[in-house]
PDB file of C-alpha atoms in Angstrom:
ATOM      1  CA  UNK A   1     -18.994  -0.331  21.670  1.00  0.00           C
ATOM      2  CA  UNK A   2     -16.096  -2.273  22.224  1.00  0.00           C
ATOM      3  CA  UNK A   3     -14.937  -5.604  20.873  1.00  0.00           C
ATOM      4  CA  UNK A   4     -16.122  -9.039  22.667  1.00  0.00           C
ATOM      5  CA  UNK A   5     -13.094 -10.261  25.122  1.00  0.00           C
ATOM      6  CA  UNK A   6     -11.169 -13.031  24.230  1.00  0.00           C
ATOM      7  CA  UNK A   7     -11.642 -15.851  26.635  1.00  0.00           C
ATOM      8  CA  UNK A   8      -8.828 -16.701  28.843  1.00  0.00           C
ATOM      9  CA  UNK A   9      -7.743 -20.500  29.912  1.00  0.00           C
ATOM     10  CA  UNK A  10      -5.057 -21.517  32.136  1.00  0.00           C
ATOM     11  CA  UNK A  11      -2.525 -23.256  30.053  1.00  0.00           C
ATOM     12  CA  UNK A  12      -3.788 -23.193  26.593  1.00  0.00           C
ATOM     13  CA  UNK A  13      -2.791 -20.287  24.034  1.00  0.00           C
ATOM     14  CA  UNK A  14      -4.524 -16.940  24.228  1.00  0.00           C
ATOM     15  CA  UNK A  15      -6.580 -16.160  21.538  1.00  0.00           C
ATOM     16  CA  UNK A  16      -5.781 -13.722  18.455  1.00  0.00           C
ATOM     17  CA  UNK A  17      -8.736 -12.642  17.734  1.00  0.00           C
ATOM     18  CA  UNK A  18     -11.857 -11.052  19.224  1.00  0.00           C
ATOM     19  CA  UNK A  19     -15.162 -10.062  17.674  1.00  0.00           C
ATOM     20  CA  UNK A  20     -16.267  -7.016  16.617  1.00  0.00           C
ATOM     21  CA  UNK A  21     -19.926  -5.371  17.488  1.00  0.00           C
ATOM     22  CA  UNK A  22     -20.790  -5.946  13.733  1.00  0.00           C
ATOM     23  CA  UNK A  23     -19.820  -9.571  13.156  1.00  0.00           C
ATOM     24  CA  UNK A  24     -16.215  -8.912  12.074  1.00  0.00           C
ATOM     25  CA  UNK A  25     -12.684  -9.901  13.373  1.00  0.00           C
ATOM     26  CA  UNK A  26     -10.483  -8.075  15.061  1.00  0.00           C
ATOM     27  CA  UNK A  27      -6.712  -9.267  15.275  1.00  0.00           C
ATOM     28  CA  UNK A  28      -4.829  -9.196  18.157  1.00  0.00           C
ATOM     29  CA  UNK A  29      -0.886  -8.153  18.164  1.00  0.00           C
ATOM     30  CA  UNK A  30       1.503 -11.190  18.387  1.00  0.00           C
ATOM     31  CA  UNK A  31       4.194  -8.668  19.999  1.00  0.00           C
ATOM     32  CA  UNK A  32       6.316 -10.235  22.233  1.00  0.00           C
ATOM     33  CA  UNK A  33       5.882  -8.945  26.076  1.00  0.00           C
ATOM     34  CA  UNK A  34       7.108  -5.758  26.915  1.00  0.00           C
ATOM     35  CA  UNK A  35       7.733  -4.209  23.454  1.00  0.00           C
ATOM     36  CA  UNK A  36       5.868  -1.117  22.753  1.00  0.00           C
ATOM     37  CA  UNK A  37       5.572  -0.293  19.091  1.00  0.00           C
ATOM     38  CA  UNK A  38       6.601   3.736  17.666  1.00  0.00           C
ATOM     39  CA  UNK A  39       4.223   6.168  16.126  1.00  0.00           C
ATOM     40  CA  UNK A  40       1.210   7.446  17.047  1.00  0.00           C
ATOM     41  CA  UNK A  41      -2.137   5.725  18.418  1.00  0.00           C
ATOM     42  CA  UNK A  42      -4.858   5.375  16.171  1.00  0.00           C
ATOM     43  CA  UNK A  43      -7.931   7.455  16.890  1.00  0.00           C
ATOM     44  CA  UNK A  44      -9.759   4.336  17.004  1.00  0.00           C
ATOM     45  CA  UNK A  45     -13.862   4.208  16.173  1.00  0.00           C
ATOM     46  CA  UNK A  46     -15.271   6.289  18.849  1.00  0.00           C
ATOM     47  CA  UNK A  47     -18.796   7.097  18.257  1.00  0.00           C
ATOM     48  CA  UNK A  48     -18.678   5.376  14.012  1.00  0.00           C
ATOM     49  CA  UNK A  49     -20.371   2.222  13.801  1.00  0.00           C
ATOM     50  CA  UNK A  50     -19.222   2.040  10.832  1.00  0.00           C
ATOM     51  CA  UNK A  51     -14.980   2.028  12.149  1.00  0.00           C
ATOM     52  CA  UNK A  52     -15.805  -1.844  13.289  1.00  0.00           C
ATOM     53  CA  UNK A  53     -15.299  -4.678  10.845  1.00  0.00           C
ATOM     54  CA  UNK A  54     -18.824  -6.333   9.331  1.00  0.00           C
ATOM     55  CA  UNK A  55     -19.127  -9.567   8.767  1.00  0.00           C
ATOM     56  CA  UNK A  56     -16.379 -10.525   6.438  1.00  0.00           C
ATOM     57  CA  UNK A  57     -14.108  -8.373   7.227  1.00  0.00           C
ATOM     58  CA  UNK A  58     -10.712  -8.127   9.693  1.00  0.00           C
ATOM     59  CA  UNK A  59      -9.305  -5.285  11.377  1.00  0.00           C
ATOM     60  CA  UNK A  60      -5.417  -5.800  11.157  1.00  0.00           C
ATOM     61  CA  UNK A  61      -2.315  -4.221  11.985  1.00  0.00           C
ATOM     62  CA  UNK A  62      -0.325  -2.639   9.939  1.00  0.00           C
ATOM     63  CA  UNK A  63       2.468  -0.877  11.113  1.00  0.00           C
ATOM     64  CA  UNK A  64       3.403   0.274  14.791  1.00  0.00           C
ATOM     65  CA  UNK A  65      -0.455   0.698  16.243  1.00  0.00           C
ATOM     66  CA  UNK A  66      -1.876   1.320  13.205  1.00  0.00           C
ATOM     67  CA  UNK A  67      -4.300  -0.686  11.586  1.00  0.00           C
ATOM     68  CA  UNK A  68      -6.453  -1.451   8.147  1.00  0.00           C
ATOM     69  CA  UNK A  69     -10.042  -2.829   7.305  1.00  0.00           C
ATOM     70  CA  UNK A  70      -9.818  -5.909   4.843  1.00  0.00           C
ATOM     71  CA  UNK A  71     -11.950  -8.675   3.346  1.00  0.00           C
ATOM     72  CA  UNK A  72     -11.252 -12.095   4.719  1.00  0.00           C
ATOM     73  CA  UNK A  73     -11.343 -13.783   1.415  1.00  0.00           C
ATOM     74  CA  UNK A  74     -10.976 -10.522  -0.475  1.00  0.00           C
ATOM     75  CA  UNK A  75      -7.288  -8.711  -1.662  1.00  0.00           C
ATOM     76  CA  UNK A  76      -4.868  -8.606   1.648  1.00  0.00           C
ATOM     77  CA  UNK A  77      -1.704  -6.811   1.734  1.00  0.00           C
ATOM     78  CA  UNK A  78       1.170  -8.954   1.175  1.00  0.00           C
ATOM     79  CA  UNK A  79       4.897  -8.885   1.016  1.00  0.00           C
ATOM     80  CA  UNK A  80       4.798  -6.904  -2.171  1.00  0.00           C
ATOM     81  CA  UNK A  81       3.262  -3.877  -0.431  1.00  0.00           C
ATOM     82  CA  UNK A  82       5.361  -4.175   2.434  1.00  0.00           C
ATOM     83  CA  UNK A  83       8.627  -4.268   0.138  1.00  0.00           C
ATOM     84  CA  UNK A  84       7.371  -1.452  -1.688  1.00  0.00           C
ATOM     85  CA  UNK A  85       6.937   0.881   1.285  1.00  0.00           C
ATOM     86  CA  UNK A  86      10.049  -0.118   3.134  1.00  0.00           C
ATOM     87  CA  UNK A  87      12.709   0.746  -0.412  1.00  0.00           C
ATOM     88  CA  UNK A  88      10.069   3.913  -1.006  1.00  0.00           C
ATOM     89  CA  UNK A  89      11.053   4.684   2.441  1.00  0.00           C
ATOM     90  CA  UNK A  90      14.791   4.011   2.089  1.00  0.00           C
ATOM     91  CA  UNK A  91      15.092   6.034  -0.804  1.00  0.00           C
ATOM     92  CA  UNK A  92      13.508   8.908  -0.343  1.00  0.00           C
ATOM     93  CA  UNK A  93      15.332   9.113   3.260  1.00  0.00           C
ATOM     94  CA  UNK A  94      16.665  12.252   3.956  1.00  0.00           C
ATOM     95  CA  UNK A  95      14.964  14.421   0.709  1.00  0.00           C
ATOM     96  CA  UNK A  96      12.700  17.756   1.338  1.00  0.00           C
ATOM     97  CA  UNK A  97       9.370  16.250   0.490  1.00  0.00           C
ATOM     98  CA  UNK A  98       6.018  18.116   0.666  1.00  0.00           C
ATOM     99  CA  UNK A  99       3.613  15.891  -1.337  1.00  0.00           C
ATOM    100  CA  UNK A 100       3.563  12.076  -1.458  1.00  0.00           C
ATOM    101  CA  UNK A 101       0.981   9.993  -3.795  1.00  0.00           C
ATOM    102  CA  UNK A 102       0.293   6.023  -4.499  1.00  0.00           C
ATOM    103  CA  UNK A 103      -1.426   5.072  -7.714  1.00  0.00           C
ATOM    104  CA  UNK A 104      -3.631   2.184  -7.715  1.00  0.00           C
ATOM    105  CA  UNK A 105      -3.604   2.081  -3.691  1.00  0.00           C
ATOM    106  CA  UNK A 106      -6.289  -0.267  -3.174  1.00  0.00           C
ATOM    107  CA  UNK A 107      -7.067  -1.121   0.350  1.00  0.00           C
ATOM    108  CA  UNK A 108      -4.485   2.175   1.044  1.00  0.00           C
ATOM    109  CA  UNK A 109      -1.581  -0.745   2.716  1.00  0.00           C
ATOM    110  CA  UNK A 110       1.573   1.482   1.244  1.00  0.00           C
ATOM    111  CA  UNK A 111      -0.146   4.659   1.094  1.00  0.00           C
ATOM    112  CA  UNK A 112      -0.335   4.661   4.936  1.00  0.00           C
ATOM    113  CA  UNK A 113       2.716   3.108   5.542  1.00  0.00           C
ATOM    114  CA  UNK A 114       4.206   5.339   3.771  1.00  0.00           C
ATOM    115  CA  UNK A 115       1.932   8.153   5.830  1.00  0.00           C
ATOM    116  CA  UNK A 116       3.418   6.436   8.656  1.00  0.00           C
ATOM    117  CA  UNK A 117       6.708   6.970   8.122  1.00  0.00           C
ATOM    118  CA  UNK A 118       6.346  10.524   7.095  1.00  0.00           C
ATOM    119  CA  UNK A 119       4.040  11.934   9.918  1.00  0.00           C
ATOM    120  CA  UNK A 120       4.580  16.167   8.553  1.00  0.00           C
ATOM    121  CA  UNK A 121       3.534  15.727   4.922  1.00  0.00           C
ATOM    122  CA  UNK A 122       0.053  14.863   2.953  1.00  0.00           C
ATOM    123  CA  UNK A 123      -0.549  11.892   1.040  1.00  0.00           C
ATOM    124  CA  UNK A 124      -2.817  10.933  -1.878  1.00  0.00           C
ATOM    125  CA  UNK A 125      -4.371   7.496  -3.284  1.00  0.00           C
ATOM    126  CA  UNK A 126      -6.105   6.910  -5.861  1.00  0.00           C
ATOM    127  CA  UNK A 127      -7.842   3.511  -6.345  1.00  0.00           C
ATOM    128  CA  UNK A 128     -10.264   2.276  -9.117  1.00  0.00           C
ATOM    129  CA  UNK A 129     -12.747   0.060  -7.257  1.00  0.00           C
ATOM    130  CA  UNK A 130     -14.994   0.880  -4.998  1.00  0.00           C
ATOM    131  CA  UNK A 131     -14.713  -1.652  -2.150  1.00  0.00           C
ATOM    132  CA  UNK A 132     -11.229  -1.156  -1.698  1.00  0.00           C
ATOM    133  CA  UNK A 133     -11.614   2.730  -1.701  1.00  0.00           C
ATOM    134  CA  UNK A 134     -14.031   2.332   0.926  1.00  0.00           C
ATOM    135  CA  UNK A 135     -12.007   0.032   3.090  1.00  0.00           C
ATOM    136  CA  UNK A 136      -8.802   2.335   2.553  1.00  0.00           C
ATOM    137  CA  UNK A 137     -11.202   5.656   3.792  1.00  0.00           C
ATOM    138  CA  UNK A 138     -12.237   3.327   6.714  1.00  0.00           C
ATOM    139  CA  UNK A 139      -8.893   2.276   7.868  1.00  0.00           C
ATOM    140  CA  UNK A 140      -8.092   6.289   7.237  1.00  0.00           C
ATOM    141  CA  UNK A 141     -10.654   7.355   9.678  1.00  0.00           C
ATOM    142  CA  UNK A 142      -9.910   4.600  12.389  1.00  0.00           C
ATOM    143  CA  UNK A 143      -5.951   5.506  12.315  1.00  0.00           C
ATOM    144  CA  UNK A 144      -7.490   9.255  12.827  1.00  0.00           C
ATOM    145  CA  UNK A 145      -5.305  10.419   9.807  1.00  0.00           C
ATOM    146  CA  UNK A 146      -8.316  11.920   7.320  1.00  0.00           C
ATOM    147  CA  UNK A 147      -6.949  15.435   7.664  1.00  0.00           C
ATOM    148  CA  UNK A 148      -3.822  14.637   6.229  1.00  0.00           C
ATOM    149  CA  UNK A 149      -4.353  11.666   3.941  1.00  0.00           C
ATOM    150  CA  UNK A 150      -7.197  10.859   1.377  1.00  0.00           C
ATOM    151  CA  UNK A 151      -8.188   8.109  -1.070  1.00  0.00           C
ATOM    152  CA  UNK A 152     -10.083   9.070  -4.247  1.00  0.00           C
ATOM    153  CA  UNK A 153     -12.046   6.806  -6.068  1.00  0.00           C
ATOM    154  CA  UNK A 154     -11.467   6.562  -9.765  1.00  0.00           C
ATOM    155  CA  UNK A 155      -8.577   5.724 -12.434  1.00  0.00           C
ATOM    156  CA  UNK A 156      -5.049   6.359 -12.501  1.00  0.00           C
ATOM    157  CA  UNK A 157      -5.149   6.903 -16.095  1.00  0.00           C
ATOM    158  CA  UNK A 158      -7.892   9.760 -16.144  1.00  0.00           C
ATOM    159  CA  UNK A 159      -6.211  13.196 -15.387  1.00  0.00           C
ATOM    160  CA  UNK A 160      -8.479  14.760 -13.889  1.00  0.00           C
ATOM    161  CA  UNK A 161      -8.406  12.253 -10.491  1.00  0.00           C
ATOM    162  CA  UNK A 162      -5.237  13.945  -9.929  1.00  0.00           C
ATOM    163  CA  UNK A 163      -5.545  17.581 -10.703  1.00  0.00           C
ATOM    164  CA  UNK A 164      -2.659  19.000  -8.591  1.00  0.00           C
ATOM    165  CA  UNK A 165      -0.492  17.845 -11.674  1.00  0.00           C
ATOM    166  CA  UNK A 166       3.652  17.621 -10.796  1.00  0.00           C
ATOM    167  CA  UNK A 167       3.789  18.618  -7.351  1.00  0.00           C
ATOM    168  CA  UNK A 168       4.561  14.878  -5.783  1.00  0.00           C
ATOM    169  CA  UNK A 169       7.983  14.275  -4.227  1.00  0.00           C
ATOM    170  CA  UNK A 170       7.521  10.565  -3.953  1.00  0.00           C
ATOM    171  CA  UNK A 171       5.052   8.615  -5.472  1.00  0.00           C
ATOM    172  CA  UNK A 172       4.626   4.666  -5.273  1.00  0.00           C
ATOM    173  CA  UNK A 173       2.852   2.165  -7.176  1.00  0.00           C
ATOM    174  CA  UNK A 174       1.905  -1.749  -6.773  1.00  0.00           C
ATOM    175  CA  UNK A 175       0.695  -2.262 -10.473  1.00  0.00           C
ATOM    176  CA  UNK A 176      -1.013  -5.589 -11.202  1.00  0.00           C
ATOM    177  CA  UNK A 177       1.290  -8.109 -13.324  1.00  0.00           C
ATOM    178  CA  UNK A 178      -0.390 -10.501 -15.383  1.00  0.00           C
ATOM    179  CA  UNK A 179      -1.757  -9.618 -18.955  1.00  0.00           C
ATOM    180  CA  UNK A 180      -5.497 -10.378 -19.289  1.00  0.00           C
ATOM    181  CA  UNK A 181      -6.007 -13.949 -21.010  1.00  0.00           C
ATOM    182  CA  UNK A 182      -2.481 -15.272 -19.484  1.00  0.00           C
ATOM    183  CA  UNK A 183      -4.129 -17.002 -16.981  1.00  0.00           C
ATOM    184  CA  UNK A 184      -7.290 -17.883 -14.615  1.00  0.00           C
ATOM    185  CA  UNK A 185      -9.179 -14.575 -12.708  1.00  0.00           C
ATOM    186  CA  UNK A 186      -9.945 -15.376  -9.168  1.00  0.00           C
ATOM    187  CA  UNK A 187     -13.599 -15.215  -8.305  1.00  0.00           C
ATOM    188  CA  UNK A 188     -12.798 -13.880  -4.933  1.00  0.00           C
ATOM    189  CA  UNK A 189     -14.111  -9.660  -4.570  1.00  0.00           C
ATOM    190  CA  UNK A 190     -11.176  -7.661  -5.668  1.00  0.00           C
ATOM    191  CA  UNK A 191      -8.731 -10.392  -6.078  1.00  0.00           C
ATOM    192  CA  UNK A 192      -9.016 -10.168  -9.999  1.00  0.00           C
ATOM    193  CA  UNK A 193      -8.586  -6.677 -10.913  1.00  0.00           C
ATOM    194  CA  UNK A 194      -5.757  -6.910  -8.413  1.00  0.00           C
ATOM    195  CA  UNK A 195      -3.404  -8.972 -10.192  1.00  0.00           C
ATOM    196  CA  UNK A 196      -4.870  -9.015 -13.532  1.00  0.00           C
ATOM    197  CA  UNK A 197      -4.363  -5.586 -16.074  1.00  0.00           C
ATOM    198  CA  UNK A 198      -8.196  -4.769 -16.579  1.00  0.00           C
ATOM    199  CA  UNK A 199      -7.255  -1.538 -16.280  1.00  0.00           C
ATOM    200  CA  UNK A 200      -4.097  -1.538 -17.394  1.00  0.00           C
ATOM    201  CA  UNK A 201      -0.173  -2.352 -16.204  1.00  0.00           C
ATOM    202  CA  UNK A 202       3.296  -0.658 -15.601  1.00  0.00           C
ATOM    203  CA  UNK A 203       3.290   1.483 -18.836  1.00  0.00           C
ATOM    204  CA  UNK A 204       0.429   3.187 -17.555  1.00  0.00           C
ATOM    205  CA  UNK A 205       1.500   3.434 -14.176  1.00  0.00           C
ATOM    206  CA  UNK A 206       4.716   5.225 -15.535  1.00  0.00           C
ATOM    207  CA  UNK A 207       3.055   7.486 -17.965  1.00  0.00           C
ATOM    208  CA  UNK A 208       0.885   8.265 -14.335  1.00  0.00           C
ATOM    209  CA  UNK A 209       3.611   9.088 -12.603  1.00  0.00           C
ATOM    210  CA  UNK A 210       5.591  10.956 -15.446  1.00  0.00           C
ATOM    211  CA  UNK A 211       2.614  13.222 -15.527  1.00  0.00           C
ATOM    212  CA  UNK A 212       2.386  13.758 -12.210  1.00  0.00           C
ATOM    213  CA  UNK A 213       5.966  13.847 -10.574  1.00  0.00           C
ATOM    214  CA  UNK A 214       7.745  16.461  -9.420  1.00  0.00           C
ATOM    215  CA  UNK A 215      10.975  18.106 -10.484  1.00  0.00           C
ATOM    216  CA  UNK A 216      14.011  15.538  -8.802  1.00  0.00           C
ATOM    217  CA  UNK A 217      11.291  13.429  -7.487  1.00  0.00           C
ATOM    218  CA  UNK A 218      11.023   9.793  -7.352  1.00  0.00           C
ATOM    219  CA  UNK A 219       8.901   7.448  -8.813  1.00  0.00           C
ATOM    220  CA  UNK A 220       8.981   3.628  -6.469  1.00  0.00           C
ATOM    221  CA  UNK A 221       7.373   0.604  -8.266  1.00  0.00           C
ATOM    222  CA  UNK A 222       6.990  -3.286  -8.290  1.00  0.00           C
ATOM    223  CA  UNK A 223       7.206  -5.795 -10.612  1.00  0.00           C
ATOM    224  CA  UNK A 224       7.873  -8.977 -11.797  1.00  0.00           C
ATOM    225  CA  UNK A 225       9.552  -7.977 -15.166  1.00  0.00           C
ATOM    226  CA  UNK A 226      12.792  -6.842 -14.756  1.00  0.00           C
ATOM    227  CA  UNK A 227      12.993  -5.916 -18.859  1.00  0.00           C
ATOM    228  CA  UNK A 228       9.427  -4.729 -19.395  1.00  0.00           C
ATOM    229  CA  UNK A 229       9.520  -2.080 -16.650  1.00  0.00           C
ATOM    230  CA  UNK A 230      12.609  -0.418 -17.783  1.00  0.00           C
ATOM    231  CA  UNK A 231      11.026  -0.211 -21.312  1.00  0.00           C
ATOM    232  CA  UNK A 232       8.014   0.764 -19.466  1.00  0.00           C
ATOM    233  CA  UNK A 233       9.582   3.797 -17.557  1.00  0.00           C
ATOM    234  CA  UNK A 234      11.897   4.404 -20.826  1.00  0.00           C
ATOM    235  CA  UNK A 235       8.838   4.962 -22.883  1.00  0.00           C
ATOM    236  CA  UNK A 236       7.088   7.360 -20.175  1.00  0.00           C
ATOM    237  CA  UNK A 237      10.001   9.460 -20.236  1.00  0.00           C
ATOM    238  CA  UNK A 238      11.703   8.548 -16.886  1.00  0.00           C
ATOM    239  CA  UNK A 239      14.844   6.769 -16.251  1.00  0.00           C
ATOM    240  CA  UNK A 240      15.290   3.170 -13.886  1.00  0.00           C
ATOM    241  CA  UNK A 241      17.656   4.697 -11.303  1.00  0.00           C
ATOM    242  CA  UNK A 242      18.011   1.360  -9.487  1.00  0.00           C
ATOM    243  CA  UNK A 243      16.455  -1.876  -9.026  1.00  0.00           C
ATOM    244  CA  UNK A 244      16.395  -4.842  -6.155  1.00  0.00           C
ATOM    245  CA  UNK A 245      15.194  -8.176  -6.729  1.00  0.00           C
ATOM    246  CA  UNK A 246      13.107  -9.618  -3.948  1.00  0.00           C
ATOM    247  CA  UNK A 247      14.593 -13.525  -3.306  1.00  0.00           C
ATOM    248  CA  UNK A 248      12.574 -15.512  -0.769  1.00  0.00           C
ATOM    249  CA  UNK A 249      15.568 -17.327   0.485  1.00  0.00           C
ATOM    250  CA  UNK A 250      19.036 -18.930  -1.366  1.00  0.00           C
ATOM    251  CA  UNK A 251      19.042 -20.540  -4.128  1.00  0.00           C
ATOM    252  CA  UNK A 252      14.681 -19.328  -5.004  1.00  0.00           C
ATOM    253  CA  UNK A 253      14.118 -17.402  -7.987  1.00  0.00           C
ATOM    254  CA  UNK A 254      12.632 -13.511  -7.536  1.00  0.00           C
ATOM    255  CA  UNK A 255       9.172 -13.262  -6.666  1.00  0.00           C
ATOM    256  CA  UNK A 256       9.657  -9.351  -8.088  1.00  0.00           C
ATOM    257  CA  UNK A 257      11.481  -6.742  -8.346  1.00  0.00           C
ATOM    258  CA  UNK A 258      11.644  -2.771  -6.788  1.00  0.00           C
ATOM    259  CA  UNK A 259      12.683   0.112  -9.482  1.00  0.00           C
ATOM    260  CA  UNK A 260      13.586   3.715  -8.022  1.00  0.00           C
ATOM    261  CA  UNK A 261      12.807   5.993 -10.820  1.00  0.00           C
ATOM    262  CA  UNK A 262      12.983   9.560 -12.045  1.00  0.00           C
ATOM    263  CA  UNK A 263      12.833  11.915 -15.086  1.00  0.00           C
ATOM    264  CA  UNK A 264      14.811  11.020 -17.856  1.00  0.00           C
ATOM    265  CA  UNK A 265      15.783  14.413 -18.595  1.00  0.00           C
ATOM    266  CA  UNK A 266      17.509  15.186 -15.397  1.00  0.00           C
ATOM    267  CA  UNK A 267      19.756  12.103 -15.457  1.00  0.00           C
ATOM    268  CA  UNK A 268      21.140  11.825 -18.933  1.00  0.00           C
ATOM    269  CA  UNK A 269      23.876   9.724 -18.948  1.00  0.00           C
ATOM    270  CA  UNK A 270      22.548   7.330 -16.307  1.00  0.00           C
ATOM    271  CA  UNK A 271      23.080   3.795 -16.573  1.00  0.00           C
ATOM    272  CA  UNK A 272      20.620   1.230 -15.059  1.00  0.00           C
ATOM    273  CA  UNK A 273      22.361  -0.844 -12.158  1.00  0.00           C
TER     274      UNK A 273
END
């Protein structure tokens, strides 16, 4: 099966979107002409019905020709995830790593670009609810990466999701930000959970990755308290490195902030900068 055509009309804008067997959306790249993306090709849907957005959905890019499943008026990746990968990336750069995890992945937006970035080693998510674990295995199977990345479905917080205990060189987190009763839920599927803590906020995603971190490895995280997620990481036994705020433009407050992190023990007489 392949996606309906867009339809083509002399002098008027091409269209960024076609249709999908199933009723979905698919986007269509806004590159300019004649630039060709890096990375690998996606493996695409081949025979899977089930690799073409329903009705509801979009099939987006991501990064270079990859792409990922989402709800239209569900949780989206957004600048936060794509901050989070790009500093993960940056510094980790150059370190041996062998095993890379993201807590609380959701729809799996830094866990593959993370996975894109580092094409030789294995990568694990773990995500509480169920729709966005199934979109992140979807977009897994359609970028033809299954064998080396997986999502499991269940709670950061529970041990036993991650049973490999503290073999991760890099881990990275997006953790929701605003305490439950400081503000109106969404109704929208997933949207809640998302930026809400119903299951919890950065202390847990530190005491996570404490437990689960590597000798010299790094812990990368977002947030929009600066204070909190020192104490946060403090508390859990691992040490704020670094941190860069994220300024829309001059003169804007930070939206949030990026922490590089890493056991306490081996940096003693580290100060925060």
């Amino acid at each position: 099966m392949r996606p309906s055509p867009p339809t083509k009309h002399p002098g008027r804008a091409q269209p960024r979107t076609t249709s999908s067997p199933r009723g979905g959306i698919v986007r269509q790249s806004k590159r300019p002409d004649g630039w060709y993306p890096p990375g690998p090709e996606p493996a695409g849907p081949g025979q899977r019905e089930d690799l073409w957005p329903e009705k509801g959905e979009d099939l987006c890019f991501l990064t270079g020709h990859w792409r990922i499943f989402q709800r239209v008026k569900g949780h989206r990746y957004s600048l936060d995830d794509v901050m989070t990968a790009w500093y993960a990336a940056d510094c980790v750069k150059g370190r041996d790593l062998k095993h890379g995890l993201d807590i609380g992945c959701g729809i799996g937006s830094v866990l593959m670009m993370m996975a894109w970035r580092h094409l030789d080693i294995p990568f694990i998510g773990v995500e509480a609810q169920e729709l966005s674990f199934g979109l992140a295995q979807r977009s897994l199977a359609y970028n033809g990466i299954e064998d080396r990345v997986q999502v499991r479905n269940g709670d950061l917080r529970h041990p036993e999701m991650v049973p490999e205990g503290p073999i991760f060189d890099v881990i990275t987190g997006t953790p929701p930000y605003i305490p439950v009763g400081d503000g109106v839920m969404s109704d929208k599927e997933q949207c809640a959970p998302c930026r809400f803590e119903l299951r919890g906020g950065i202390e847990d995603y530190c005491l996570a990755a404490a437990r689960l971190m590597a000798p010299n490895g790094r812990f990368i995280v977002c947030h929009s308290g600066i204070e909190r997620t020192i104490a946060a990481g403090d508390a859990a036994g691992l040490t704020t490195l670094r941190y860069r705020e994220v300024i829309p433009r001059h003169g804007r407050k930070s939206l949030f902030s990026l922490f590089l992190m890493a056991h306490a023990h081996e940096h003693p007489n580290h100060t925060t900068t």
